[in-house]
Amino acid sequence: MSSLRVLPEFRSMVWGNSKINEIFQIELKEPVGEIWLLSGHPLYENRLEDGRKVNEFGQRLYNGKYQRFPILIKLVSTNQWLSVQVHPDDWFAKEFENEPWGKSEAWYFLSDGEFAICEDAEKMIELAENGKLDKMSEILTFVKVKRGTFVNIPAGTVHALGPNSTVIEVQQSSDLTYRIYDWGRPRETHLEKALKVSKNIGCSEIIYENAEKLVTNYFVMEVKSFSGTFSSDVSLPTISIPLEINKDFSATINFERTFLRNNLYVYDFLK
């Protein structure tokens, strides 16, 4: 097993949380909203401390099977509601977007926070067809969660991350996002595609409180405390990605053999 240091990318967003700027002394005009910790996506590809890019190293891990590193890891911190949105699945992404993957994702809350989902996609479609998406908030389910909660967001889940929420977000390496509603803000929406991919997904299906592990079809997120060496109990062929957030906000990532069911150890830094 080798240990590599990955250089993060701090991305300012109008909805970002200035607390992150203060904690890590990041001098940007706008507050930091996203920190890309591990990405091979064309929008931004992280570099390792030794100068190599993530995809250059990743090709060695999975023997060139994927065109880019298949998992993307971010830290996201908000000061307002993000847009109500939905992501396509793999089939839709390949068929209509010329992309290798859709976007299933999951959150691990590093702080207390909140989110919203639309559990009844048919009601949303009815609002859209009648030009009444300004009433979108009336059909959303709003959920407050405690720090340490996992929330699984499979493709097709209509969702929004709430204000004052700080999460580790693990996702397929995709930027396919269809915006449905943005709380009255004048931003572009993608209703035609959104309505095609939205599914009925209930709160009880996606929230995992007081859990040590979240297993999805694409990755496993697991919270562990350890010092020194560690061992994984994932029996499948795996890339293990223990992620330790350092105070200077570099990310120390350990890679373990060899394939793709990803096991992520998340360290809570907001103590």
mmCIF file of C-alpha atoms in Angstrom:
data_model
loop_
_atom_site.group_PDB
_atom_site.id
_atom_site.type_symbol
_atom_site.label_atom_id
_atom_site.label_comp_id
_atom_site.label_asym_id
_atom_site.label_seq_id
_atom_site.Cartn_x
_atom_site.Cartn_y
_atom_site.Cartn_z
ATOM 1 C CA MET A 1 0.000 0.000 0.000
ATOM 2 C CA SER A 2 1.303 3.467 -0.858
ATOM 3 C CA SER A 3 0.380 6.834 0.641
ATOM 4 C CA LEU A 4 -0.008 9.812 -1.673
ATOM 5 C CA ARG A 5 -0.717 13.449 -1.010
ATOM 6 C CA VAL A 6 -3.304 15.035 -3.300
ATOM 7 C CA LEU A 7 -3.412 18.799 -3.793
ATOM 8 C CA PRO A 8 -6.964 20.146 -3.370
ATOM 9 C CA GLU A 9 -8.765 22.679 -5.531
ATOM 10 C CA PHE A 10 -10.672 25.396 -3.641
ATOM 11 C CA ARG A 11 -13.645 26.619 -5.655
ATOM 12 C CA SER A 12 -15.466 29.814 -4.725
ATOM 13 C CA MET A 13 -19.257 29.849 -5.051
ATOM 14 C CA VAL A 14 -21.848 32.541 -4.356
ATOM 15 C CA TRP A 15 -23.546 30.014 -2.066
ATOM 16 C CA GLY A 16 -20.313 29.025 -0.317
ATOM 17 C CA ASN A 17 -19.565 29.198 3.392
ATOM 18 C CA SER A 18 -17.022 31.826 4.474
ATOM 19 C CA LYS A 19 -16.302 29.673 7.543
ATOM 20 C CA ILE A 20 -14.218 27.453 5.283
ATOM 21 C CA ASN A 21 -12.173 30.450 4.101
ATOM 22 C CA GLU A 22 -11.500 31.377 7.723
ATOM 23 C CA ILE A 23 -10.620 27.901 8.951
ATOM 24 C CA PHE A 24 -8.135 27.260 6.165
ATOM 25 C CA GLN A 25 -7.080 30.880 5.531
ATOM 26 C CA ILE A 26 -8.159 30.810 1.911
ATOM 27 C CA GLU A 27 -7.953 34.251 0.315
ATOM 28 C CA LEU A 28 -10.666 34.280 -2.331
ATOM 29 C CA LYS A 29 -13.117 37.112 -3.003
ATOM 30 C CA GLU A 30 -16.100 34.803 -2.716
ATOM 31 C CA PRO A 31 -16.615 32.139 -0.048
ATOM 32 C CA VAL A 32 -15.420 28.611 -0.727
ATOM 33 C CA GLY A 33 -18.311 26.337 -1.679
ATOM 34 C CA GLU A 34 -16.505 23.250 -2.945
ATOM 35 C CA ILE A 35 -13.123 21.723 -2.315
ATOM 36 C CA TRP A 36 -12.279 19.098 -4.911
ATOM 37 C CA LEU A 37 -10.259 16.501 -3.047
ATOM 38 C CA LEU A 38 -9.949 13.759 -5.643
ATOM 39 C CA SER A 39 -10.977 14.261 -9.253
ATOM 40 C CA GLY A 40 -10.019 13.079 -12.708
ATOM 41 C CA HIS A 41 -12.944 14.929 -14.298
ATOM 42 C CA PRO A 42 -12.192 17.290 -17.224
ATOM 43 C CA LEU A 43 -13.613 20.243 -15.268
ATOM 44 C CA TYR A 44 -10.728 19.887 -12.832
ATOM 45 C CA GLU A 45 -8.156 17.163 -12.428
ATOM 46 C CA ASN A 46 -6.248 17.114 -9.156
ATOM 47 C CA ARG A 47 -2.504 16.761 -9.065
ATOM 48 C CA LEU A 48 -0.570 14.606 -6.687
ATOM 49 C CA GLU A 49 2.161 16.210 -4.625
ATOM 50 C CA ASP A 50 4.760 14.572 -6.879
ATOM 51 C CA GLY A 51 3.326 16.440 -9.896
ATOM 52 C CA ARG A 52 1.405 13.608 -11.543
ATOM 53 C CA LYS A 53 -2.257 14.074 -12.379
ATOM 54 C CA VAL A 54 -4.868 11.792 -10.849
ATOM 55 C CA ASN A 55 -5.727 10.126 -14.158
ATOM 56 C CA GLU A 56 -2.081 9.430 -14.900
ATOM 57 C CA PHE A 57 -1.770 7.564 -11.625
ATOM 58 C CA GLY A 58 -5.263 6.094 -11.856
ATOM 59 C CA GLN A 59 -4.588 4.365 -15.171
ATOM 60 C CA ARG A 60 -2.066 2.192 -13.358
ATOM 61 C CA LEU A 61 -4.635 1.232 -10.722
ATOM 62 C CA TYR A 62 -7.321 -0.022 -13.094
ATOM 63 C CA ASN A 63 -5.169 -0.925 -16.093
ATOM 64 C CA GLY A 64 -6.732 1.634 -18.420
ATOM 65 C CA LYS A 65 -10.260 0.249 -18.061
ATOM 66 C CA TYR A 66 -11.807 3.694 -17.485
ATOM 67 C CA GLN A 67 -11.219 6.877 -19.446
ATOM 68 C CA ARG A 68 -10.885 8.873 -16.221
ATOM 69 C CA PHE A 69 -10.795 8.183 -12.507
ATOM 70 C CA PRO A 70 -14.346 6.914 -11.872
ATOM 71 C CA ILE A 71 -14.975 8.447 -8.433
ATOM 72 C CA LEU A 72 -14.974 12.143 -7.526
ATOM 73 C CA ILE A 73 -14.680 13.356 -3.917
ATOM 74 C CA LYS A 74 -15.514 16.868 -2.721
ATOM 75 C CA LEU A 75 -16.099 18.774 0.458
ATOM 76 C CA VAL A 76 -19.171 20.999 0.043
ATOM 77 C CA SER A 77 -20.132 23.791 2.462
ATOM 78 C CA THR A 78 -23.171 26.040 1.982
ATOM 79 C CA ASN A 79 -24.693 29.280 3.248
ATOM 80 C CA GLN A 80 -27.996 29.018 1.349
ATOM 81 C CA TRP A 81 -30.224 26.511 -0.385
ATOM 82 C CA LEU A 82 -28.713 24.995 -3.489
ATOM 83 C CA SER A 83 -30.949 24.436 -6.496
ATOM 84 C CA VAL A 84 -33.476 21.637 -6.678
ATOM 85 C CA GLN A 85 -31.874 19.276 -9.161
ATOM 86 C CA VAL A 86 -31.599 15.732 -10.413
ATOM 87 C CA HIS A 87 -28.858 13.642 -12.021
ATOM 88 C CA PRO A 88 -29.238 11.021 -14.779
ATOM 89 C CA ASP A 89 -28.307 7.368 -14.500
ATOM 90 C CA ASP A 90 -25.622 5.587 -16.512
ATOM 91 C CA TRP A 91 -27.945 4.570 -19.341
ATOM 92 C CA PHE A 92 -29.261 8.102 -19.925
ATOM 93 C CA ALA A 93 -25.770 9.598 -19.725
ATOM 94 C CA LYS A 94 -24.424 7.219 -22.360
ATOM 95 C CA GLU A 95 -27.479 7.418 -24.617
ATOM 96 C CA PHE A 96 -28.051 11.188 -24.624
ATOM 97 C CA GLU A 97 -24.977 12.941 -23.178
ATOM 98 C CA ASN A 98 -22.062 10.969 -24.636
ATOM 99 C CA GLU A 99 -20.744 10.501 -21.101
ATOM 100 C CA PRO A 100 -19.448 7.253 -19.584
ATOM 101 C CA TRP A 101 -21.473 7.565 -16.371
ATOM 102 C CA GLY A 102 -24.463 9.215 -14.822
ATOM 103 C CA LYS A 103 -24.206 10.685 -11.360
ATOM 104 C CA SER A 104 -25.119 8.821 -8.222
ATOM 105 C CA GLU A 105 -23.708 10.474 -5.124
ATOM 106 C CA ALA A 106 -23.782 10.364 -1.332
ATOM 107 C CA TRP A 107 -23.196 12.802 1.498
ATOM 108 C CA TYR A 108 -21.613 12.399 4.896
ATOM 109 C CA PHE A 109 -22.582 15.361 7.088
ATOM 110 C CA LEU A 110 -19.627 16.904 8.926
ATOM 111 C CA SER A 111 -22.024 19.353 10.593
ATOM 112 C CA ASP A 112 -25.692 19.462 11.441
ATOM 113 C CA GLY A 113 -27.533 20.399 8.275
ATOM 114 C CA GLU A 114 -30.580 19.930 6.113
ATOM 115 C CA PHE A 115 -31.692 18.871 2.684
ATOM 116 C CA ALA A 116 -34.888 18.485 0.696
ATOM 117 C CA ILE A 117 -36.176 15.861 -1.719
ATOM 118 C CA CYS A 118 -39.257 15.448 -3.865
ATOM 119 C CA GLU A 119 -40.625 12.014 -3.023
ATOM 120 C CA ASP A 120 -43.385 12.195 -5.634
ATOM 121 C CA ALA A 121 -41.993 12.881 -9.105
ATOM 122 C CA GLU A 122 -45.480 12.792 -10.627
ATOM 123 C CA LYS A 123 -46.508 15.870 -8.625
ATOM 124 C CA MET A 124 -43.408 17.692 -9.841
ATOM 125 C CA ILE A 125 -44.183 16.759 -13.446
ATOM 126 C CA GLU A 126 -47.739 18.054 -12.988
ATOM 127 C CA LEU A 127 -46.440 21.384 -11.654
ATOM 128 C CA ALA A 128 -44.020 21.690 -14.566
ATOM 129 C CA GLU A 129 -46.696 20.917 -17.161
ATOM 130 C CA ASN A 130 -48.951 23.591 -15.651
ATOM 131 C CA GLY A 131 -46.193 26.208 -15.382
ATOM 132 C CA LYS A 132 -46.361 26.246 -11.584
ATOM 133 C CA LEU A 133 -42.835 25.299 -10.532
ATOM 134 C CA ASP A 134 -42.828 28.405 -8.325
ATOM 135 C CA LYS A 135 -44.845 26.173 -5.974
ATOM 136 C CA MET A 136 -42.100 23.549 -5.923
ATOM 137 C CA SER A 137 -41.372 24.074 -2.236
ATOM 138 C CA GLU A 138 -44.915 22.907 -1.439
ATOM 139 C CA ILE A 139 -44.192 19.375 -2.649
ATOM 140 C CA LEU A 140 -40.695 19.022 -1.182
ATOM 141 C CA THR A 141 -39.920 17.088 1.985
ATOM 142 C CA PHE A 142 -37.534 19.092 4.175
ATOM 143 C CA VAL A 143 -35.232 17.094 6.442
ATOM 144 C CA LYS A 144 -32.908 18.279 9.196
ATOM 145 C CA VAL A 145 -30.052 15.900 9.949
ATOM 146 C CA LYS A 146 -27.396 15.588 12.613
ATOM 147 C CA ARG A 147 -23.696 15.570 12.060
ATOM 148 C CA GLY A 148 -22.512 12.049 11.265
ATOM 149 C CA THR A 149 -25.508 11.200 9.037
ATOM 150 C CA PHE A 150 -25.108 9.517 5.660
ATOM 151 C CA VAL A 151 -27.528 10.447 2.864
ATOM 152 C CA ASN A 152 -27.531 8.383 -0.317
ATOM 153 C CA ILE A 153 -28.586 10.234 -3.489
ATOM 154 C CA PRO A 154 -28.960 7.697 -6.309
ATOM 155 C CA ALA A 155 -29.440 8.977 -9.840
ATOM 156 C CA GLY A 156 -33.030 10.106 -10.347
ATOM 157 C CA THR A 157 -33.442 11.566 -6.831
ATOM 158 C CA VAL A 158 -34.832 15.111 -6.950
ATOM 159 C CA HIS A 159 -32.897 16.863 -4.193
ATOM 160 C CA ALA A 160 -31.390 20.051 -2.790
ATOM 161 C CA LEU A 161 -28.719 20.563 -0.156
ATOM 162 C CA GLY A 162 -29.687 23.111 2.478
ATOM 163 C CA PRO A 163 -27.904 26.086 4.061
ATOM 164 C CA ASN A 164 -25.213 25.801 6.758
ATOM 165 C CA SER A 165 -24.469 22.231 5.715
ATOM 166 C CA THR A 166 -20.946 20.851 5.368
ATOM 167 C CA VAL A 167 -20.633 17.445 3.747
ATOM 168 C CA ILE A 168 -18.136 15.089 2.217
ATOM 169 C CA GLU A 169 -19.648 14.284 -1.170
ATOM 170 C CA VAL A 170 -18.631 11.122 -2.998
ATOM 171 C CA GLN A 171 -19.995 10.675 -6.501
ATOM 172 C CA GLN A 172 -19.458 9.097 -9.851
ATOM 173 C CA SER A 173 -17.090 11.216 -11.927
ATOM 174 C CA SER A 174 -19.784 13.180 -13.720
ATOM 175 C CA ASP A 175 -20.979 16.785 -13.837
ATOM 176 C CA LEU A 176 -24.399 16.002 -15.315
ATOM 177 C CA THR A 177 -26.874 18.083 -13.323
ATOM 178 C CA TYR A 178 -30.363 19.046 -14.436
ATOM 179 C CA ARG A 179 -31.633 22.069 -12.538
ATOM 180 C CA ILE A 180 -35.376 22.140 -11.868
ATOM 181 C CA TYR A 181 -35.985 25.051 -9.487
ATOM 182 C CA ASP A 182 -33.701 27.640 -7.874
ATOM 183 C CA TRP A 183 -35.846 29.324 -5.224
ATOM 184 C CA GLY A 184 -36.792 32.278 -7.442
ATOM 185 C CA ARG A 185 -33.252 32.972 -8.619
ATOM 186 C CA PRO A 186 -33.063 33.587 -12.403
ATOM 187 C CA ARG A 187 -30.898 30.655 -13.479
ATOM 188 C CA GLU A 188 -31.134 28.293 -16.421
ATOM 189 C CA THR A 189 -33.210 25.152 -15.874
ATOM 190 C CA HIS A 190 -33.139 21.838 -17.707
ATOM 191 C CA LEU A 191 -36.723 20.686 -17.318
ATOM 192 C CA GLU A 192 -37.087 18.439 -20.351
ATOM 193 C CA LYS A 193 -34.208 16.210 -19.332
ATOM 194 C CA ALA A 194 -34.987 16.478 -15.619
ATOM 195 C CA LEU A 195 -38.526 15.211 -16.079
ATOM 196 C CA LYS A 196 -37.260 12.220 -18.068
ATOM 197 C CA VAL A 197 -34.852 11.015 -15.382
ATOM 198 C CA SER A 198 -36.684 11.836 -12.121
ATOM 199 C CA LYS A 199 -37.863 8.953 -9.936
ATOM 200 C CA ASN A 200 -40.002 8.458 -6.848
ATOM 201 C CA ILE A 201 -37.530 7.993 -3.993
ATOM 202 C CA GLY A 202 -38.578 8.316 -0.363
ATOM 203 C CA CYS A 203 -36.678 9.764 2.584
ATOM 204 C CA SER A 204 -36.646 6.468 4.436
ATOM 205 C CA GLU A 205 -34.719 4.920 1.541
ATOM 206 C CA ILE A 206 -31.777 7.320 1.641
ATOM 207 C CA ILE A 207 -31.071 8.456 5.243
ATOM 208 C CA TYR A 208 -28.652 6.504 7.436
ATOM 209 C CA GLU A 209 -28.306 7.952 10.935
ATOM 210 C CA ASN A 210 -25.705 6.690 13.402
ATOM 211 C CA ALA A 211 -24.303 4.374 10.738
ATOM 212 C CA GLU A 212 -20.633 3.550 10.308
ATOM 213 C CA LYS A 213 -20.963 2.550 6.670
ATOM 214 C CA LEU A 214 -22.956 3.362 3.550
ATOM 215 C CA VAL A 215 -22.941 0.842 0.703
ATOM 216 C CA THR A 216 -24.028 1.970 -2.760
ATOM 217 C CA ASN A 217 -23.855 0.343 -6.176
ATOM 218 C CA TYR A 218 -20.711 2.345 -6.973
ATOM 219 C CA PHE A 219 -18.784 2.886 -3.758
ATOM 220 C CA VAL A 220 -18.703 2.265 -0.032
ATOM 221 C CA MET A 221 -18.286 5.111 2.470
ATOM 222 C CA GLU A 222 -17.105 4.107 5.899
ATOM 223 C CA VAL A 223 -16.126 6.103 8.970
ATOM 224 C CA LYS A 224 -13.303 4.666 11.036
ATOM 225 C CA SER A 225 -10.855 5.893 13.622
ATOM 226 C CA PHE A 226 -7.417 4.382 13.616
ATOM 227 C CA SER A 227 -3.773 5.168 14.190
ATOM 228 C CA GLY A 228 -0.958 3.571 12.284
ATOM 229 C CA THR A 229 -1.967 0.903 9.776
ATOM 230 C CA PHE A 230 -5.501 -0.104 8.916
ATOM 231 C CA SER A 231 -7.283 -2.988 7.302
ATOM 232 C CA SER A 232 -10.410 -3.093 5.172
ATOM 233 C CA ASP A 233 -13.141 -5.693 5.572
ATOM 234 C CA VAL A 234 -14.374 -5.252 1.993
ATOM 235 C CA SER A 235 -14.040 -8.678 0.421
ATOM 236 C CA LEU A 236 -14.499 -7.605 -3.202
ATOM 237 C CA PRO A 237 -11.573 -6.431 -5.335
ATOM 238 C CA THR A 238 -11.225 -2.826 -4.293
ATOM 239 C CA ILE A 239 -9.486 0.482 -4.400
ATOM 240 C CA SER A 240 -9.429 1.630 -0.778
ATOM 241 C CA ILE A 241 -9.330 5.394 -0.440
ATOM 242 C CA PRO A 242 -8.809 6.380 3.190
ATOM 243 C CA LEU A 243 -9.207 10.145 3.156
ATOM 244 C CA GLU A 244 -7.699 12.218 5.934
ATOM 245 C CA ILE A 245 -8.389 15.949 5.918
ATOM 246 C CA ASN A 246 -5.300 17.733 7.237
ATOM 247 C CA LYS A 247 -5.413 21.148 8.870
ATOM 248 C CA ASP A 248 -3.545 22.702 5.937
ATOM 249 C CA PHE A 249 -6.268 21.070 3.853
ATOM 250 C CA SER A 250 -4.121 18.839 1.823
ATOM 251 C CA ALA A 251 -5.697 15.414 1.624
ATOM 252 C CA THR A 252 -3.698 12.310 2.390
ATOM 253 C CA ILE A 253 -5.056 9.398 0.417
ATOM 254 C CA ASN A 254 -3.960 5.767 0.594
ATOM 255 C CA PHE A 255 -4.489 3.462 -2.363
ATOM 256 C CA GLU A 256 -4.831 -0.290 -1.919
ATOM 257 C CA ARG A 257 -5.215 -2.909 -4.713
ATOM 258 C CA THR A 258 -6.750 -3.040 -7.488
ATOM 259 C CA PHE A 259 -10.198 -2.578 -8.945
ATOM 260 C CA LEU A 260 -13.428 -0.670 -8.529
ATOM 261 C CA ARG A 261 -15.576 -0.941 -5.557
ATOM 262 C CA ASN A 262 -14.377 2.056 -3.645
ATOM 263 C CA ASN A 263 -13.996 2.066 0.110
ATOM 264 C CA LEU A 264 -13.702 5.522 1.625
ATOM 265 C CA TYR A 265 -12.691 6.293 5.183
ATOM 266 C CA VAL A 266 -13.815 9.785 6.107
ATOM 267 C CA TYR A 267 -12.178 11.777 8.891
ATOM 268 C CA ASP A 268 -14.252 14.426 10.562
ATOM 269 C CA PHE A 269 -12.215 17.631 10.685
ATOM 270 C CA LEU A 270 -14.818 20.057 12.032
ATOM 271 C CA LYS A 271 -14.415 19.244 15.731
#
